[in-house]
Every structure is written in structure tokens, then in C-alpha cells.
């Protein structure tokens, strides 16, 4: 059975899309730690542990995440973009990209932001437009 992230990558479940390539997809985390918190996934590989990916997919995912991080940094006020990989909840490899003003911004225990659909859309649009310039 397809994972929820496979369904998101193929448009069967809606998401706030940030960037897409033939093999990879980036979208806003629905329970963001900060504005611009983004998830990056392989579209067609459901392996649930990043270090079990084949090298080609792993390196492609990292290169795609790097480009998305550059777009996030340009679109969202932050000092840098932090990276985390957990996979404790969704069994489909994903990289968290989190715009940081301080180290406290990357804390999975803290209460998540509640954003309106309109705000999610604005953030996704601004990251996507920076991505399209790269
Ligand atoms: P992890 O598996 O890395 O521990 O956490 C999974 C992440 O995926 C969480 O930050 C959670 O908010 C996010 N997430 C789970 N389900 C959905 C979903 O349906 N849509 C989006 N956009 N994010 C999700």
C-alpha cells in the first residue's frame, strides 16, 4: 500500500508544494516548527530509512534538498536552514528543512504552529518562486 507521502507526491492527497523534480518532491510540513518548515522526499522510493536508500537516490535527494534549502533561505527570514532526519512517524524517507533564527527553532518537542491555509499558501508560493529562479 502506498505511503501518505507517495500519495502527496503524486497529487492524490493535497499539499503545499514548494518544489518538484522528476524524482523528488518538496512540500510544507503540515505541523510546522517554524514558518517554512519543509519536507523533501523521493517520489517513487518508499524505503523508510534514509541510510537504506541506494546511493543514487540518496545523493539525488541530498542535492535536491540543497537547492530547496537555498530557496527557503531566500524566501524566509532566517540565519540558516537546519536539516533533520527522523522518520519516527511516516515510513517514507524524508528530510526536514527548518529555517532557523536560533537552535531552539529545531525542537520536535515544542508546540507546533497553527497556520491558516492562506498563510501556508503564501509561504509555499514564495519559496517556490525563489526555487524557480535557481
Ligand atoms: P517524522 O516521521 O520525521 O518523525 O515526522 C513526520 C513529519 O511529517 C511530521 O513533522 C509531520 O508533521 C509531517 N506530516 C505527517 N503527515 C503529514 C501530511 O499528511 N502532510 C504534511 N504536509 N505533513 C505531514
mmCIF file of N, CA and C and ligand atoms in Angstrom:
data_model
loop_
_atom_site.group_PDB
_atom_site.id
_atom_site.type_symbol
_atom_site.label_atom_id
_atom_site.label_comp_id
_atom_site.label_asym_id
_atom_site.label_seq_id
_atom_site.Cartn_x
_atom_site.Cartn_y
_atom_site.Cartn_z
ATOM 1 N N UNK A 1 0.845 -1.204 0.000
ATOM 2 C CA UNK A 1 0.000 0.000 0.000
ATOM 3 C C UNK A 1 0.881 1.255 0.000
ATOM 4 N N UNK A 2 0.481 2.249 -0.804
ATOM 5 C CA UNK A 2 1.299 3.462 -0.921
ATOM 6 C C UNK A 2 1.306 4.244 0.397
ATOM 7 N N UNK A 3 2.440 4.850 0.701
ATOM 8 C CA UNK A 3 2.503 5.681 1.908
ATOM 9 C C UNK A 3 1.782 7.003 1.655
ATOM 10 N N UNK A 4 1.482 7.685 2.752
ATOM 11 C CA UNK A 4 0.825 9.003 2.629
ATOM 12 C C UNK A 4 1.705 9.967 1.837
ATOM 13 N N UNK A 5 3.029 9.831 1.948
ATOM 14 C CA UNK A 5 3.908 10.751 1.224
ATOM 15 C C UNK A 5 3.964 10.403 -0.271
ATOM 16 N N UNK A 6 3.831 9.135 -0.617
ATOM 17 C CA UNK A 6 3.727 8.787 -2.041
ATOM 18 C C UNK A 6 2.460 9.410 -2.620
ATOM 19 N N UNK A 7 1.373 9.322 -1.850
ATOM 20 C CA UNK A 7 0.104 9.914 -2.331
ATOM 21 C C UNK A 7 0.233 11.429 -2.470
ATOM 22 N N UNK A 8 0.945 12.071 -1.545
ATOM 23 C CA UNK A 8 1.174 13.523 -1.645
ATOM 24 C C UNK A 8 2.002 13.828 -2.895
ATOM 25 N N UNK A 9 3.075 13.080 -3.103
ATOM 26 C CA UNK A 9 3.978 13.357 -4.240
ATOM 27 C C UNK A 9 3.261 13.204 -5.576
ATOM 28 N N UNK A 10 2.240 12.347 -5.609
ATOM 29 C CA UNK A 10 1.531 12.107 -6.868
ATOM 30 C C UNK A 10 0.190 12.835 -6.928
ATOM 31 N N UNK A 11 -0.013 13.774 -5.999
ATOM 32 C CA UNK A 11 -1.197 14.645 -6.057
ATOM 33 C C UNK A 11 -2.488 13.986 -5.632
ATOM 34 N N UNK A 12 -2.410 12.788 -5.032
ATOM 35 C CA UNK A 12 -3.654 12.116 -4.591
ATOM 36 C C UNK A 12 -4.123 12.676 -3.257
ATOM 37 N N UNK A 13 -3.189 13.261 -2.501
ATOM 38 C CA UNK A 13 -3.504 13.962 -1.253
ATOM 39 C C UNK A 13 -2.915 15.358 -1.406
ATOM 40 N N UNK A 14 -3.702 16.411 -1.071
ATOM 41 C CA UNK A 14 -3.188 17.764 -1.296
ATOM 42 C C UNK A 14 -2.011 18.118 -0.398
ATOM 43 N N UNK A 15 -1.159 19.010 -0.889
ATOM 44 C CA UNK A 15 -0.039 19.510 -0.084
ATOM 45 C C UNK A 15 0.299 20.900 -0.584
ATOM 46 N N UNK A 16 1.070 21.623 0.234
ATOM 47 C CA UNK A 16 1.573 22.928 -0.176
ATOM 48 C C UNK A 16 2.938 22.702 -0.810
ATOM 49 N N UNK A 17 2.906 22.592 -2.140
ATOM 50 C CA UNK A 17 4.129 22.227 -2.872
ATOM 51 C C UNK A 17 5.118 23.388 -2.915
ATOM 52 N N UNK A 18 6.379 23.040 -2.701
ATOM 53 C CA UNK A 18 7.453 24.017 -2.692
ATOM 54 C C UNK A 18 8.349 23.829 -3.926
ATOM 55 N N UNK A 19 8.586 22.593 -4.311
ATOM 56 C CA UNK A 19 9.471 22.310 -5.446
ATOM 57 C C UNK A 19 9.252 20.864 -5.875
ATOM 58 N N UNK A 20 9.590 20.618 -7.152
ATOM 59 C CA UNK A 20 9.436 19.252 -7.670
ATOM 60 C C UNK A 20 10.446 19.020 -8.779
ATOM 61 N N UNK A 21 10.969 17.798 -8.840
ATOM 62 C CA UNK A 21 11.768 17.386 -9.991
ATOM 63 C C UNK A 21 11.178 16.055 -10.447
ATOM 64 N N UNK A 22 11.823 15.433 -11.416
ATOM 65 C CA UNK A 22 11.282 14.158 -11.899
ATOM 66 C C UNK A 22 11.189 13.121 -10.775
ATOM 67 N N UNK A 23 12.197 13.123 -9.890
ATOM 68 C CA UNK A 23 12.272 12.066 -8.864
ATOM 69 C C UNK A 23 11.956 12.511 -7.443
ATOM 70 N N UNK A 24 11.976 13.839 -7.213
ATOM 71 C CA UNK A 24 11.862 14.316 -5.828
ATOM 72 C C UNK A 24 10.776 15.378 -5.697
ATOM 73 N N UNK A 25 10.311 15.555 -4.450
ATOM 74 C CA UNK A 25 9.194 16.464 -4.203
ATOM 75 C C UNK A 25 9.420 17.139 -2.855
ATOM 76 N N UNK A 26 9.107 18.435 -2.779
ATOM 77 C CA UNK A 26 9.250 19.174 -1.513
ATOM 78 C C UNK A 26 7.941 19.895 -1.214
ATOM 79 N N UNK A 27 7.509 19.842 0.049
ATOM 80 C CA UNK A 27 6.221 20.421 0.449
ATOM 81 C C UNK A 27 6.303 20.839 1.911
ATOM 82 N N UNK A 28 5.404 21.753 2.298
ATOM 83 C CA UNK A 28 5.427 22.254 3.676
ATOM 84 C C UNK A 28 4.932 21.191 4.643
ATOM 85 N N UNK A 29 5.642 21.076 5.767
ATOM 86 C CA UNK A 29 5.172 20.203 6.851
ATOM 87 C C UNK A 29 3.865 20.786 7.389
ATOM 88 N N UNK A 30 2.887 19.924 7.583
ATOM 89 C CA UNK A 30 1.548 20.374 7.997
ATOM 90 C C UNK A 30 1.527 20.791 9.480
ATOM 91 N N UNK A 31 2.515 20.349 10.237
ATOM 92 C CA UNK A 31 2.642 20.751 11.659
ATOM 93 C C UNK A 31 4.007 21.420 11.855
ATOM 94 N N UNK A 32 4.147 22.640 11.315
ATOM 95 C CA UNK A 32 5.496 23.218 11.255
ATOM 96 C C UNK A 32 6.036 23.671 12.612
ATOM 97 N N UNK A 33 7.347 23.493 12.784
ATOM 98 C CA UNK A 33 8.013 24.049 13.973
ATOM 99 C C UNK A 33 8.150 25.554 13.815
ATOM 100 N N UNK A 34 8.426 25.997 12.587
ATOM 101 C CA UNK A 34 8.517 27.424 12.256
ATOM 102 C C UNK A 34 7.960 27.591 10.840
ATOM 103 N N UNK A 35 7.680 28.822 10.454
ATOM 104 C CA UNK A 35 7.204 29.068 9.088
ATOM 105 C C UNK A 35 8.297 28.662 8.092
ATOM 106 N N UNK A 36 7.915 27.914 7.080
ATOM 107 C CA UNK A 36 8.865 27.471 6.063
ATOM 108 C C UNK A 36 9.404 26.070 6.294
ATOM 109 N N UNK A 37 9.003 25.417 7.394
ATOM 110 C CA UNK A 37 9.417 24.026 7.672
ATOM 111 C C UNK A 37 8.942 23.142 6.507
ATOM 112 N N UNK A 38 9.903 22.528 5.848
ATOM 113 C CA UNK A 38 9.649 21.817 4.582
ATOM 114 C C UNK A 38 10.119 20.371 4.676
ATOM 115 N N UNK A 39 9.435 19.493 3.978
ATOM 116 C CA UNK A 39 9.836 18.086 3.882
ATOM 117 C C UNK A 39 10.239 17.790 2.445
ATOM 118 N N UNK A 40 11.302 17.023 2.286
ATOM 119 C CA UNK A 40 11.814 16.671 0.960
ATOM 120 C C UNK A 40 11.823 15.151 0.855
ATOM 121 N N UNK A 41 11.238 14.625 -0.209
ATOM 122 C CA UNK A 41 11.075 13.161 -0.320
ATOM 123 C C UNK A 41 11.413 12.668 -1.736
ATOM 124 N N UNK A 42 11.806 11.394 -1.831
ATOM 125 C CA UNK A 42 11.816 10.762 -3.156
ATOM 126 C C UNK A 42 10.372 10.398 -3.503
ATOM 127 N N UNK A 43 9.998 10.607 -4.760
ATOM 128 C CA UNK A 43 8.595 10.371 -5.127
ATOM 129 C C UNK A 43 8.235 8.895 -5.212
ATOM 130 N N UNK A 44 9.181 8.094 -5.670
ATOM 131 C CA UNK A 44 8.825 6.713 -6.029
ATOM 132 C C UNK A 44 9.563 5.649 -5.226
ATOM 133 N N UNK A 45 10.287 6.080 -4.199
ATOM 134 C CA UNK A 45 11.035 5.118 -3.376
ATOM 135 C C UNK A 45 10.494 5.224 -1.960
ATOM 136 N N UNK A 46 9.887 4.150 -1.471
ATOM 137 C CA UNK A 46 9.206 4.220 -0.177
ATOM 138 C C UNK A 46 10.045 3.708 0.988
ATOM 139 N N UNK A 47 11.306 3.387 0.705
ATOM 140 C CA UNK A 47 12.210 2.948 1.756
ATOM 141 C C UNK A 47 12.096 3.873 2.978
ATOM 142 N N UNK A 48 11.894 3.307 4.157
ATOM 143 C CA UNK A 48 11.572 4.195 5.288
ATOM 144 C C UNK A 48 12.796 4.618 6.097
ATOM 145 N N UNK A 49 14.003 4.251 5.659
ATOM 146 C CA UNK A 49 15.201 4.636 6.415
ATOM 147 C C UNK A 49 16.221 5.202 5.443
ATOM 148 N N UNK A 50 16.575 6.465 5.628
ATOM 149 C CA UNK A 50 17.386 7.170 4.632
ATOM 150 C C UNK A 50 18.691 6.439 4.307
ATOM 151 N N UNK A 51 19.277 5.778 5.317
ATOM 152 C CA UNK A 51 20.575 5.137 5.074
ATOM 153 C C UNK A 51 20.431 3.751 4.457
ATOM 154 N N UNK A 52 19.196 3.367 4.145
ATOM 155 C CA UNK A 52 18.977 2.164 3.329
ATOM 156 C C UNK A 52 18.702 2.506 1.861
ATOM 157 N N UNK A 53 18.684 3.804 1.537
ATOM 158 C CA UNK A 53 18.466 4.179 0.136
ATOM 159 C C UNK A 53 19.671 3.739 -0.698
ATOM 160 N N UNK A 54 19.414 3.435 -1.965
ATOM 161 C CA UNK A 54 20.559 3.204 -2.857
ATOM 162 C C UNK A 54 21.300 4.537 -3.025
ATOM 163 N N UNK A 55 22.592 4.460 -3.361
ATOM 164 C CA UNK A 55 23.427 5.674 -3.377
ATOM 165 C C UNK A 55 22.895 6.731 -4.346
ATOM 166 N N UNK A 56 22.403 6.294 -5.487
ATOM 167 C CA UNK A 56 21.946 7.265 -6.492
ATOM 168 C C UNK A 56 20.767 8.077 -5.955
ATOM 169 N N UNK A 57 19.818 7.381 -5.329
ATOM 170 C CA UNK A 57 18.648 8.078 -4.782
ATOM 171 C C UNK A 57 19.065 8.975 -3.612
ATOM 172 N N UNK A 58 19.939 8.449 -2.751
ATOM 173 C CA UNK A 58 20.401 9.227 -1.588
ATOM 174 C C UNK A 58 21.084 10.521 -2.028
ATOM 175 N N UNK A 59 21.994 10.407 -2.976
ATOM 176 C CA UNK A 59 22.740 11.594 -3.418
ATOM 177 C C UNK A 59 21.826 12.563 -4.169
ATOM 178 N N UNK A 60 20.905 12.024 -4.947
ATOM 179 C CA UNK A 60 19.949 12.877 -5.662
ATOM 180 C C UNK A 60 19.041 13.619 -4.684
ATOM 181 N N UNK A 61 18.603 12.919 -3.650
ATOM 182 C CA UNK A 61 17.747 13.540 -2.632
ATOM 183 C C UNK A 61 18.494 14.675 -1.926
ATOM 184 N N UNK A 62 19.764 14.428 -1.582
ATOM 185 C CA UNK A 62 20.560 15.457 -0.890
ATOM 186 C C UNK A 62 20.780 16.670 -1.793
ATOM 187 N N UNK A 63 21.053 16.433 -3.071
ATOM 188 C CA UNK A 63 21.285 17.546 -3.996
ATOM 189 C C UNK A 63 19.996 18.355 -4.180
ATOM 190 N N UNK A 64 18.867 17.659 -4.268
ATOM 191 C CA UNK A 64 17.575 18.353 -4.393
ATOM 192 C C UNK A 64 17.300 19.163 -3.118
ATOM 193 N N UNK A 65 17.545 18.559 -1.948
ATOM 194 C CA UNK A 65 17.305 19.251 -0.669
ATOM 195 C C UNK A 65 18.182 20.507 -0.569
ATOM 196 N N UNK A 66 19.394 20.417 -1.082
ATOM 197 C CA UNK A 66 20.289 21.585 -1.037
ATOM 198 C C UNK A 66 19.675 22.754 -1.820
ATOM 199 N N UNK A 67 19.166 22.458 -2.995
ATOM 200 C CA UNK A 67 18.569 23.507 -3.836
ATOM 201 C C UNK A 67 17.317 24.087 -3.148
ATOM 202 N N UNK A 68 16.517 23.216 -2.561
ATOM 203 C CA UNK A 68 15.309 23.684 -1.858
ATOM 204 C C UNK A 68 15.721 24.560 -0.669
ATOM 205 N N UNK A 69 16.795 24.172 0.039
ATOM 206 C CA UNK A 69 17.255 24.952 1.193
ATOM 207 C C UNK A 69 17.698 26.357 0.763
ATOM 208 N N UNK A 70 18.331 26.460 -0.388
ATOM 209 C CA UNK A 70 18.739 27.779 -0.904
ATOM 210 C C UNK A 70 17.497 28.632 -1.146
ATOM 211 N N UNK A 71 16.456 28.034 -1.711
ATOM 212 C CA UNK A 71 15.208 28.766 -1.972
ATOM 213 C C UNK A 71 14.535 29.170 -0.656
ATOM 214 N N UNK A 72 14.538 28.276 0.330
ATOM 215 C CA UNK A 72 13.938 28.608 1.634
ATOM 216 C C UNK A 72 14.676 29.795 2.250
ATOM 217 N N UNK A 73 15.997 29.751 2.218
ATOM 218 C CA UNK A 73 16.810 30.821 2.820
ATOM 219 C C UNK A 73 16.515 32.166 2.155
ATOM 220 N N UNK A 74 16.247 32.137 0.850
ATOM 221 C CA UNK A 74 15.951 33.379 0.129
ATOM 222 C C UNK A 74 14.537 33.880 0.436
ATOM 223 N N UNK A 75 13.633 32.971 0.772
ATOM 224 C CA UNK A 75 12.217 33.347 0.917
ATOM 225 C C UNK A 75 11.799 33.607 2.353
ATOM 226 N N UNK A 76 12.453 32.965 3.305
ATOM 227 C CA UNK A 76 12.008 33.022 4.704
ATOM 228 C C UNK A 76 13.126 33.656 5.536
ATOM 229 N N UNK A 77 12.804 34.701 6.307
ATOM 230 C CA UNK A 77 13.857 35.310 7.127
ATOM 231 C C UNK A 77 14.444 34.291 8.099
ATOM 232 N N UNK A 78 15.741 34.039 7.993
ATOM 233 C CA UNK A 78 16.381 33.061 8.882
ATOM 234 C C UNK A 78 17.890 33.225 8.773
ATOM 235 N N UNK A 79 18.597 32.714 9.776
ATOM 236 C CA UNK A 79 20.064 32.779 9.728
ATOM 237 C C UNK A 79 20.618 31.672 8.850
ATOM 238 N N UNK A 80 19.993 30.497 8.925
ATOM 239 C CA UNK A 80 20.385 29.358 8.093
ATOM 240 C C UNK A 80 19.256 28.338 8.101
ATOM 241 N N UNK A 81 19.391 27.358 7.245
ATOM 242 C CA UNK A 81 18.370 26.303 7.185
ATOM 243 C C UNK A 81 18.953 25.045 7.831
ATOM 244 N N UNK A 82 18.284 24.573 8.878
ATOM 245 C CA UNK A 82 18.721 23.362 9.557
ATOM 246 C C UNK A 82 18.158 22.117 8.886
ATOM 247 N N UNK A 83 18.821 20.998 9.113
ATOM 248 C CA UNK A 83 18.447 19.730 8.481
ATOM 249 C C UNK A 83 18.246 18.671 9.557
ATOM 250 N N UNK A 84 17.175 17.889 9.429
ATOM 251 C CA UNK A 84 16.974 16.778 10.369
ATOM 252 C C UNK A 84 16.323 15.617 9.634
ATOM 253 N N UNK A 85 16.697 14.417 10.040
ATOM 254 C CA UNK A 85 16.046 13.211 9.516
ATOM 255 C C UNK A 85 15.646 12.360 10.705
ATOM 256 N N UNK A 86 14.339 12.094 10.840
ATOM 257 C CA UNK A 86 13.864 11.261 11.948
ATOM 258 C C UNK A 86 13.161 10.024 11.393
ATOM 259 N N UNK A 87 11.998 10.266 10.791
ATOM 260 C CA UNK A 87 11.249 9.143 10.242
ATOM 261 C C UNK A 87 10.593 8.294 11.319
ATOM 262 N N UNK A 88 10.287 8.891 12.457
ATOM 263 C CA UNK A 88 9.641 8.135 13.530
ATOM 264 C C UNK A 88 8.147 7.969 13.278
ATOM 265 N N UNK A 89 7.599 8.817 12.400
ATOM 266 C CA UNK A 89 6.148 8.843 12.218
ATOM 267 C C UNK A 89 5.723 8.290 10.853
ATOM 268 N N UNK A 90 6.350 8.785 9.801
ATOM 269 C CA UNK A 90 5.918 8.390 8.448
ATOM 270 C C UNK A 90 6.993 7.492 7.822
ATOM 271 N N UNK A 91 6.626 6.257 7.423
ATOM 272 C CA UNK A 91 7.625 5.304 6.919
ATOM 273 C C UNK A 91 7.946 5.504 5.435
ATOM 274 N N UNK A 92 8.421 6.700 5.122
ATOM 275 C CA UNK A 92 8.815 7.062 3.749
ATOM 276 C C UNK A 92 9.900 8.113 3.934
ATOM 277 N N UNK A 93 11.108 7.817 3.487
ATOM 278 C CA UNK A 93 12.239 8.717 3.749
ATOM 279 C C UNK A 93 11.891 10.167 3.465
ATOM 280 N N UNK A 94 12.198 11.029 4.431
ATOM 281 C CA UNK A 94 12.004 12.471 4.239
ATOM 282 C C UNK A 94 13.043 13.235 5.026
ATOM 283 N N UNK A 95 13.474 14.345 4.447
ATOM 284 C CA UNK A 95 14.412 15.254 5.106
ATOM 285 C C UNK A 95 13.627 16.488 5.552
ATOM 286 N N UNK A 96 13.763 16.853 6.820
ATOM 287 C CA UNK A 96 13.176 18.103 7.312
ATOM 288 C C UNK A 96 14.154 19.237 7.034
ATOM 289 N N UNK A 97 13.670 20.312 6.409
ATOM 290 C CA UNK A 97 14.448 21.545 6.251
ATOM 291 C C UNK A 97 13.756 22.620 7.075
ATOM 292 N N UNK A 98 14.478 23.193 8.033
ATOM 293 C CA UNK A 98 13.836 24.088 9.005
ATOM 294 C C UNK A 98 14.600 25.420 9.064
ATOM 295 N N UNK A 99 13.937 26.521 8.643
ATOM 296 C CA UNK A 99 14.604 27.821 8.744
ATOM 297 C C UNK A 99 14.860 28.172 10.212
ATOM 298 N N UNK A 100 16.088 28.559 10.516
ATOM 299 C CA UNK A 100 16.475 28.773 11.922
ATOM 300 C C UNK A 100 16.878 30.222 12.187
ATOM 301 N N UNK A 101 16.310 30.761 13.257
ATOM 302 C CA UNK A 101 16.845 32.009 13.831
ATOM 303 C C UNK A 101 17.742 31.659 15.010
ATOM 304 N N UNK A 102 17.417 30.536 15.676
ATOM 305 C CA UNK A 102 18.257 30.078 16.790
ATOM 306 C C UNK A 102 18.106 28.564 16.890
ATOM 307 N N UNK A 103 18.943 27.955 17.727
ATOM 308 C CA UNK A 103 18.896 26.490 17.815
ATOM 309 C C UNK A 103 17.561 26.000 18.375
ATOM 310 N N UNK A 104 16.866 26.869 19.117
ATOM 311 C CA UNK A 104 15.568 26.450 19.674
ATOM 312 C C UNK A 104 14.512 26.206 18.594
ATOM 313 N N UNK A 105 14.749 26.728 17.396
ATOM 314 C CA UNK A 105 13.757 26.548 16.326
ATOM 315 C C UNK A 105 13.696 25.106 15.836
ATOM 316 N N UNK A 106 14.742 24.330 16.095
ATOM 317 C CA UNK A 106 14.698 22.929 15.663
ATOM 318 C C UNK A 106 14.527 22.048 16.907
ATOM 319 N N UNK A 107 13.278 21.962 17.348
ATOM 320 C CA UNK A 107 12.969 21.207 18.561
ATOM 321 C C UNK A 107 11.630 20.499 18.326
ATOM 322 N N UNK A 108 11.706 19.196 18.089
ATOM 323 C CA UNK A 108 10.494 18.447 17.727
ATOM 324 C C UNK A 108 9.513 18.324 18.893
ATOM 325 N N UNK A 109 9.956 18.688 20.112
ATOM 326 C CA UNK A 109 9.053 18.567 21.269
ATOM 327 C C UNK A 109 8.169 19.790 21.432
ATOM 328 N N UNK A 110 8.562 20.894 20.781
ATOM 329 C CA UNK A 110 7.805 22.117 21.073
ATOM 330 C C UNK A 110 6.463 22.139 20.334
ATOM 331 N N UNK A 111 5.560 22.964 20.861
ATOM 332 C CA UNK A 111 4.221 23.050 20.266
ATOM 333 C C UNK A 111 4.320 23.563 18.826
ATOM 334 N N UNK A 112 3.585 22.904 17.928
ATOM 335 C CA UNK A 112 3.682 23.262 16.507
ATOM 336 C C UNK A 112 2.840 24.514 16.214
ATOM 337 N N UNK A 113 3.222 25.209 15.138
ATOM 338 C CA UNK A 113 2.466 26.399 14.738
ATOM 339 C C UNK A 113 1.132 26.000 14.128
ATOM 340 N N UNK A 114 0.142 26.827 14.351
ATOM 341 C CA UNK A 114 -1.147 26.673 13.668
ATOM 342 C C UNK A 114 -1.208 27.788 12.624
ATOM 343 N N UNK A 115 -1.158 27.420 11.349
ATOM 344 C CA UNK A 115 -1.187 28.436 10.297
ATOM 345 C C UNK A 115 -2.466 28.299 9.488
ATOM 346 N N UNK A 116 -2.960 29.419 8.973
ATOM 347 C CA UNK A 116 -4.140 29.382 8.099
ATOM 348 C C UNK A 116 -3.729 28.808 6.736
ATOM 349 N N UNK A 117 -4.723 28.337 5.997
ATOM 350 C CA UNK A 117 -4.451 27.847 4.636
ATOM 351 C C UNK A 117 -3.798 28.939 3.806
ATOM 352 N N UNK A 118 -4.317 30.172 3.991
ATOM 353 C CA UNK A 118 -3.795 31.311 3.244
ATOM 354 C C UNK A 118 -2.303 31.526 3.542
ATOM 355 N N UNK A 119 -1.927 31.410 4.818
ATOM 356 C CA UNK A 119 -0.524 31.605 5.204
ATOM 357 C C UNK A 119 0.357 30.479 4.639
ATOM 358 N N UNK A 120 -0.136 29.227 4.743
ATOM 359 C CA UNK A 120 0.617 28.114 4.143
ATOM 360 C C UNK A 120 0.854 28.392 2.654
ATOM 361 N N UNK A 121 -0.220 28.852 1.994
ATOM 362 C CA UNK A 121 -0.125 29.100 0.548
ATOM 363 C C UNK A 121 0.902 30.187 0.243
ATOM 364 N N UNK A 122 0.855 31.273 1.041
ATOM 365 C CA UNK A 122 1.805 32.382 0.812
ATOM 366 C C UNK A 122 3.247 31.903 0.976
ATOM 367 N N UNK A 123 3.489 31.117 2.024
ATOM 368 C CA UNK A 123 4.863 30.655 2.284
ATOM 369 C C UNK A 123 5.321 29.737 1.145
ATOM 370 N N UNK A 124 4.464 28.803 0.769
ATOM 371 C CA UNK A 124 4.827 27.868 -0.312
ATOM 372 C C UNK A 124 5.081 28.629 -1.614
ATOM 373 N N UNK A 125 4.221 29.615 -1.903
ATOM 374 C CA UNK A 125 4.383 30.388 -3.149
ATOM 375 C C UNK A 125 5.724 31.121 -3.147
ATOM 376 N N UNK A 126 6.074 31.711 -1.994
ATOM 377 C CA UNK A 126 7.315 32.492 -2.004
ATOM 378 C C UNK A 126 8.538 31.582 -2.099
ATOM 379 N N UNK A 127 8.516 30.423 -1.461
ATOM 380 C CA UNK A 127 9.665 29.506 -1.610
ATOM 381 C C UNK A 127 9.726 28.996 -3.060
ATOM 382 N N UNK A 128 8.560 28.644 -3.598
ATOM 383 C CA UNK A 128 8.536 28.100 -4.965
ATOM 384 C C UNK A 128 9.058 29.123 -5.973
ATOM 385 N N UNK A 129 8.699 30.398 -5.754
ATOM 386 C CA UNK A 129 9.172 31.377 -6.736
ATOM 387 C C UNK A 129 10.690 31.569 -6.629
ATOM 388 N N UNK A 130 11.251 31.449 -5.422
ATOM 389 C CA UNK A 130 12.722 31.501 -5.312
ATOM 390 C C UNK A 130 13.351 30.264 -5.963
ATOM 391 N N UNK A 131 12.714 29.103 -5.760
ATOM 392 C CA UNK A 131 13.246 27.858 -6.345
ATOM 393 C C UNK A 131 13.286 27.972 -7.883
ATOM 394 N N UNK A 132 12.244 28.584 -8.428
ATOM 395 C CA UNK A 132 12.163 28.668 -9.892
ATOM 396 C C UNK A 132 13.228 29.598 -10.477
ATOM 397 N N UNK A 133 13.786 30.471 -9.642
ATOM 398 C CA UNK A 133 14.869 31.359 -10.125
ATOM 399 C C UNK A 133 16.222 30.653 -10.171
ATOM 400 N N UNK A 134 16.345 29.506 -9.497
ATOM 401 C CA UNK A 134 17.662 28.857 -9.369
ATOM 402 C C UNK A 134 18.040 28.083 -10.635
HETATM 403 P P1 LIG B 1 8.936 12.050 11.251
HETATM 404 O O1 LIG B 1 8.462 10.813 10.510
HETATM 405 O O2 LIG B 1 10.128 12.690 10.605
HETATM 406 O O3 LIG B 1 9.160 11.780 12.714
HETATM 407 O O4 LIG B 1 7.753 13.117 11.191
HETATM 408 C C1 LIG B 1 6.884 13.181 10.101
HETATM 409 C C2 LIG B 1 6.568 14.628 9.758
HETATM 410 O O5 LIG B 1 5.620 14.613 8.710
HETATM 411 C C3 LIG B 1 5.952 15.433 10.916
HETATM 412 O O6 LIG B 1 6.664 16.645 11.073
HETATM 413 C C4 LIG B 1 4.509 15.665 10.460
HETATM 414 O O7 LIG B 1 4.003 16.940 10.852
HETATM 415 C C5 LIG B 1 4.603 15.562 8.947
HETATM 416 N N1 LIG B 1 3.376 15.035 8.341
HETATM 417 C C6 LIG B 1 2.719 13.913 8.695
HETATM 418 N N2 LIG B 1 1.637 13.711 7.902
HETATM 419 C C7 LIG B 1 1.632 14.756 7.022
HETATM 420 C C8 LIG B 1 0.754 15.090 5.949
HETATM 421 O O8 LIG B 1 -0.232 14.431 5.640
HETATM 422 N N3 LIG B 1 1.057 16.221 5.251
HETATM 423 C C9 LIG B 1 2.145 17.012 5.560
HETATM 424 N N4 LIG B 1 2.352 18.085 4.810
HETATM 425 N N5 LIG B 1 2.991 16.703 6.564
HETATM 426 C C10 LIG B 1 2.735 15.589 7.303
#
